[in-house]
Amino acid sequence: MRAIRVASAALLTASLLTLTVPPASAAVTGEENNDITSFGFRVTPSTIAAGGQVTLGVDRCDGDTKITSGVFDDAHIPRGQSSTTAQVFWDAKPGAMYEVTFDCKGEIGKTDLTIATGRDGGQGRPEHHRPEHSAHKGVKAGTGGSLGGLDAQEIALGSALILGAIGAAYYKARRRTGEDSS
């Protein structure tokens, strides 16, 4: 009977610890994503204010590169060149993350461009980039920050709390069975 309780406690502990470990992510973040395609690509800066200018770069692409996003007009890097610039739409949603797609001879690479919060409220915008004159091309939805802010210290603290609760439950269960047998 005691072996069943110990095995149950061990199984419960292993299950809880497995659930508290954050999943490994295959996504590569940062300004350059050379690990996921045979060619390198980048958006600099990776966070920009609405209306700002970004540099779009590509390395090791033997052909023309087409760059698309819902936050700027389509761009093109001719063969033999490594970068071009694009102006972010003035009506880009502050705090939003937009996907930027690089197409090198049919091979696709993707990265994100984040729009910084705060803007001029429409002052100084060119007429064709004001919200009433341009269509909204969509925002890339994310995980909602569910795993974004976890660091090693928070994970360790959470694990310690779970282990403490399991240890206390085990201690109480052992103590109770000891009282029953006397």
mmCIF file of C-alpha atoms in Angstrom:
data_model
loop_
_atom_site.group_PDB
_atom_site.id
_atom_site.type_symbol
_atom_site.label_atom_id
_atom_site.label_comp_id
_atom_site.label_asym_id
_atom_site.label_seq_id
_atom_site.Cartn_x
_atom_site.Cartn_y
_atom_site.Cartn_z
ATOM 1 C CA MET A 1 0.000 0.000 0.000
ATOM 2 C CA ARG A 2 2.854 2.354 0.843
ATOM 3 C CA ALA A 3 4.492 1.720 -2.568
ATOM 4 C CA ILE A 4 1.319 2.866 -4.332
ATOM 5 C CA ARG A 5 1.310 6.170 -2.400
ATOM 6 C CA VAL A 6 4.989 6.792 -3.106
ATOM 7 C CA ALA A 7 4.559 5.977 -6.804
ATOM 8 C CA SER A 8 1.490 8.247 -6.992
ATOM 9 C CA ALA A 9 3.367 11.110 -5.340
ATOM 10 C CA ALA A 10 6.335 10.640 -7.696
ATOM 11 C CA LEU A 11 4.074 10.552 -10.749
ATOM 12 C CA LEU A 12 2.203 13.674 -9.607
ATOM 13 C CA THR A 13 5.485 15.506 -8.993
ATOM 14 C CA ALA A 14 6.858 14.555 -12.406
ATOM 15 C CA SER A 15 3.627 15.622 -14.103
ATOM 16 C CA LEU A 16 3.534 18.992 -12.383
ATOM 17 C CA LEU A 17 7.179 19.710 -13.130
ATOM 18 C CA THR A 18 6.643 18.803 -16.772
ATOM 19 C CA LEU A 19 3.747 21.236 -17.012
ATOM 20 C CA THR A 20 5.753 24.091 -15.485
ATOM 21 C CA VAL A 21 8.631 23.904 -17.990
ATOM 22 C CA PRO A 22 8.128 26.436 -20.808
ATOM 23 C CA PRO A 23 7.997 24.835 -24.252
ATOM 24 C CA ALA A 24 11.038 25.118 -26.516
ATOM 25 C CA SER A 25 10.458 27.571 -29.300
ATOM 26 C CA ALA A 26 11.648 27.001 -32.831
ATOM 27 C CA ALA A 27 11.244 30.681 -33.631
ATOM 28 C CA VAL A 28 14.386 32.705 -34.004
ATOM 29 C CA THR A 29 14.120 36.270 -32.775
ATOM 30 C CA GLY A 30 16.248 39.280 -33.356
ATOM 31 C CA GLU A 31 17.248 41.390 -36.299
ATOM 32 C CA GLU A 32 18.826 38.625 -38.372
ATOM 33 C CA ASN A 33 17.438 35.141 -38.987
ATOM 34 C CA ASN A 34 20.248 33.346 -40.833
ATOM 35 C CA ASP A 35 19.468 30.056 -39.090
ATOM 36 C CA ILE A 36 16.169 29.363 -40.833
ATOM 37 C CA THR A 37 17.000 29.963 -44.502
ATOM 38 C CA SER A 38 19.971 29.461 -46.780
ATOM 39 C CA PHE A 39 20.177 33.255 -47.082
ATOM 40 C CA GLY A 40 20.354 35.876 -44.354
ATOM 41 C CA PHE A 41 17.824 38.668 -43.934
ATOM 42 C CA ARG A 42 17.214 41.509 -41.514
ATOM 43 C CA VAL A 43 15.057 44.517 -40.746
ATOM 44 C CA THR A 44 16.945 47.374 -39.072
ATOM 45 C CA PRO A 45 15.788 48.669 -36.692
ATOM 46 C CA SER A 46 13.431 45.920 -35.572
ATOM 47 C CA THR A 47 11.312 48.461 -33.630
ATOM 48 C CA ILE A 48 10.344 51.701 -35.371
ATOM 49 C CA ALA A 49 7.846 54.540 -34.982
ATOM 50 C CA ALA A 50 4.991 54.884 -37.461
ATOM 51 C CA GLY A 51 6.240 56.816 -40.500
ATOM 52 C CA GLY A 52 9.863 55.824 -39.865
ATOM 53 C CA GLN A 53 12.287 54.342 -42.361
ATOM 54 C CA VAL A 54 13.665 50.808 -42.069
ATOM 55 C CA THR A 55 16.590 49.207 -43.852
ATOM 56 C CA LEU A 56 15.837 45.804 -45.350
ATOM 57 C CA GLY A 57 18.921 43.666 -45.863
ATOM 58 C CA VAL A 58 19.707 40.314 -47.398
ATOM 59 C CA ASP A 59 22.893 38.222 -47.603
ATOM 60 C CA ARG A 60 23.816 35.244 -49.798
ATOM 61 C CA CYS A 61 20.801 35.530 -52.128
ATOM 62 C CA ASP A 62 21.830 34.696 -55.706
ATOM 63 C CA GLY A 63 18.743 36.312 -57.225
ATOM 64 C CA ASP A 64 16.317 39.164 -56.764
ATOM 65 C CA THR A 65 14.653 39.456 -53.350
ATOM 66 C CA LYS A 66 11.067 40.587 -52.903
ATOM 67 C CA ILE A 67 10.099 41.934 -49.467
ATOM 68 C CA THR A 68 6.449 42.234 -48.418
ATOM 69 C CA SER A 69 4.665 43.373 -45.287
ATOM 70 C CA GLY A 70 1.370 44.890 -44.258
ATOM 71 C CA VAL A 71 3.163 47.903 -42.789
ATOM 72 C CA PHE A 72 5.052 49.247 -45.840
ATOM 73 C CA ASP A 73 4.861 49.089 -49.631
ATOM 74 C CA ASP A 74 6.423 46.032 -51.278
ATOM 75 C CA ALA A 75 10.179 46.393 -51.710
ATOM 76 C CA HIS A 76 12.713 44.819 -54.054
ATOM 77 C CA ILE A 77 16.442 44.145 -53.707
ATOM 78 C CA PRO A 78 18.013 43.458 -57.115
ATOM 79 C CA ARG A 79 20.559 40.689 -57.560
ATOM 80 C CA GLY A 80 24.014 41.846 -56.514
ATOM 81 C CA GLN A 81 22.717 44.385 -53.983
ATOM 82 C CA SER A 82 22.323 43.739 -50.277
ATOM 83 C CA SER A 83 19.801 46.290 -48.983
ATOM 84 C CA THR A 84 17.044 48.764 -49.646
ATOM 85 C CA THR A 85 14.865 51.037 -47.524
ATOM 86 C CA ALA A 86 11.137 51.247 -46.923
ATOM 87 C CA GLN A 87 8.975 53.791 -45.142
ATOM 88 C CA VAL A 88 6.558 52.452 -42.541
ATOM 89 C CA PHE A 89 2.985 53.620 -43.050
ATOM 90 C CA TRP A 90 1.940 56.552 -40.891
ATOM 91 C CA ASP A 91 -1.181 54.707 -39.758
ATOM 92 C CA ALA A 92 0.720 51.682 -38.412
ATOM 93 C CA LYS A 93 -0.766 50.656 -35.075
ATOM 94 C CA PRO A 94 1.555 51.551 -32.155
ATOM 95 C CA GLY A 95 2.671 48.486 -30.209
ATOM 96 C CA ALA A 96 1.685 46.128 -33.036
ATOM 97 C CA MET A 97 3.972 43.493 -34.526
ATOM 98 C CA TYR A 98 3.943 43.086 -38.301
ATOM 99 C CA GLU A 99 5.396 40.185 -40.223
ATOM 100 C CA VAL A 100 8.011 40.966 -42.906
ATOM 101 C CA THR A 101 8.506 38.300 -45.594
ATOM 102 C CA PHE A 102 11.671 37.947 -47.672
ATOM 103 C CA ASP A 103 11.415 35.879 -50.883
ATOM 104 C CA CYS A 104 14.734 34.844 -52.450
ATOM 105 C CA LYS A 105 14.140 32.697 -55.561
ATOM 106 C CA GLY A 106 11.081 31.079 -53.964
ATOM 107 C CA GLU A 107 12.685 30.450 -50.567
ATOM 108 C CA ILE A 108 10.782 32.333 -47.863
ATOM 109 C CA GLY A 109 12.164 33.874 -44.688
ATOM 110 C CA LYS A 110 10.075 35.784 -42.157
ATOM 111 C CA THR A 111 10.824 38.156 -39.298
ATOM 112 C CA ASP A 112 8.862 40.672 -37.249
ATOM 113 C CA LEU A 113 8.816 44.461 -37.202
ATOM 114 C CA THR A 114 7.397 46.121 -34.080
ATOM 115 C CA ILE A 115 5.828 49.563 -34.161
ATOM 116 C CA ALA A 116 6.934 51.770 -31.271
ATOM 117 C CA THR A 117 4.255 53.390 -29.138
ATOM 118 C CA GLY A 118 3.630 57.120 -29.418
ATOM 119 C CA ARG A 119 3.251 59.103 -32.618
ATOM 120 C CA ASP A 120 2.520 62.604 -33.809
ATOM 121 C CA GLY A 121 -1.294 62.196 -33.885
ATOM 122 C CA GLY A 122 -1.548 62.801 -37.620
ATOM 123 C CA GLN A 123 0.462 66.014 -37.792
ATOM 124 C CA GLY A 124 2.852 66.206 -40.696
ATOM 125 C CA ARG A 125 1.541 63.100 -42.411
ATOM 126 C CA PRO A 126 1.493 63.041 -46.178
ATOM 127 C CA GLU A 127 -2.090 63.165 -47.487
ATOM 128 C CA HIS A 128 -2.002 59.645 -49.003
ATOM 129 C CA HIS A 129 -0.767 58.083 -45.710
ATOM 130 C CA ARG A 130 -3.450 59.464 -43.404
ATOM 131 C CA PRO A 131 -5.726 56.788 -41.929
ATOM 132 C CA GLU A 132 -8.789 57.938 -43.859
ATOM 133 C CA HIS A 133 -6.902 57.471 -47.147
ATOM 134 C CA SER A 134 -5.198 54.113 -46.681
ATOM 135 C CA ALA A 135 -6.439 50.616 -46.076
ATOM 136 C CA HIS A 136 -5.385 48.769 -42.944
ATOM 137 C CA LYS A 137 -3.431 45.679 -44.014
ATOM 138 C CA GLY A 138 -3.650 43.733 -40.757
ATOM 139 C CA VAL A 139 -1.556 42.973 -37.724
ATOM 140 C CA LYS A 140 0.290 39.791 -36.888
ATOM 141 C CA ALA A 141 -1.279 38.337 -33.759
ATOM 142 C CA GLY A 142 1.050 36.965 -31.098
ATOM 143 C CA THR A 143 0.883 34.848 -27.981
ATOM 144 C CA GLY A 144 -0.452 37.760 -25.952
ATOM 145 C CA GLY A 145 2.574 37.886 -23.721
ATOM 146 C CA SER A 146 1.796 34.529 -22.164
ATOM 147 C CA LEU A 147 5.434 33.420 -22.220
ATOM 148 C CA GLY A 148 7.254 36.570 -23.230
ATOM 149 C CA GLY A 149 8.333 37.798 -19.796
ATOM 150 C CA LEU A 150 9.511 34.580 -18.155
ATOM 151 C CA ASP A 151 13.103 34.483 -17.028
ATOM 152 C CA ALA A 152 15.183 31.895 -15.155
ATOM 153 C CA GLN A 153 14.541 33.480 -11.754
ATOM 154 C CA GLU A 154 10.752 33.366 -12.174
ATOM 155 C CA ILE A 155 10.860 29.775 -13.412
ATOM 156 C CA ALA A 156 13.035 28.739 -10.441
ATOM 157 C CA LEU A 157 10.710 30.497 -7.975
ATOM 158 C CA GLY A 158 7.636 28.849 -9.482
ATOM 159 C CA SER A 159 9.316 25.439 -9.391
ATOM 160 C CA ALA A 160 10.303 25.958 -5.757
ATOM 161 C CA LEU A 161 6.719 26.852 -4.824
ATOM 162 C CA ILE A 162 5.352 23.776 -6.588
ATOM 163 C CA LEU A 163 7.932 21.491 -4.987
ATOM 164 C CA GLY A 164 7.191 23.022 -1.563
ATOM 165 C CA ALA A 165 3.467 22.399 -1.968
ATOM 166 C CA ILE A 166 4.059 18.806 -3.086
ATOM 167 C CA GLY A 167 6.485 18.232 -0.196
ATOM 168 C CA ALA A 168 3.999 19.612 2.332
ATOM 169 C CA ALA A 169 1.221 17.390 0.937
ATOM 170 C CA TYR A 170 3.482 14.359 1.064
ATOM 171 C CA TYR A 171 4.537 15.158 4.644
ATOM 172 C CA LYS A 172 0.904 15.543 5.755
ATOM 173 C CA ALA A 173 -0.058 12.276 4.055
ATOM 174 C CA ARG A 174 2.834 10.389 5.678
ATOM 175 C CA ARG A 175 2.068 11.903 9.087
ATOM 176 C CA ARG A 176 -1.590 10.998 8.830
ATOM 177 C CA THR A 177 -0.848 7.362 7.944
ATOM 178 C CA GLY A 178 1.583 7.192 10.867
ATOM 179 C CA GLU A 179 -1.214 8.298 13.238
ATOM 180 C CA ASP A 180 -3.593 5.713 11.787
ATOM 181 C CA SER A 181 -1.230 2.812 12.429
ATOM 182 C CA SER A 182 -0.585 3.627 16.132
#
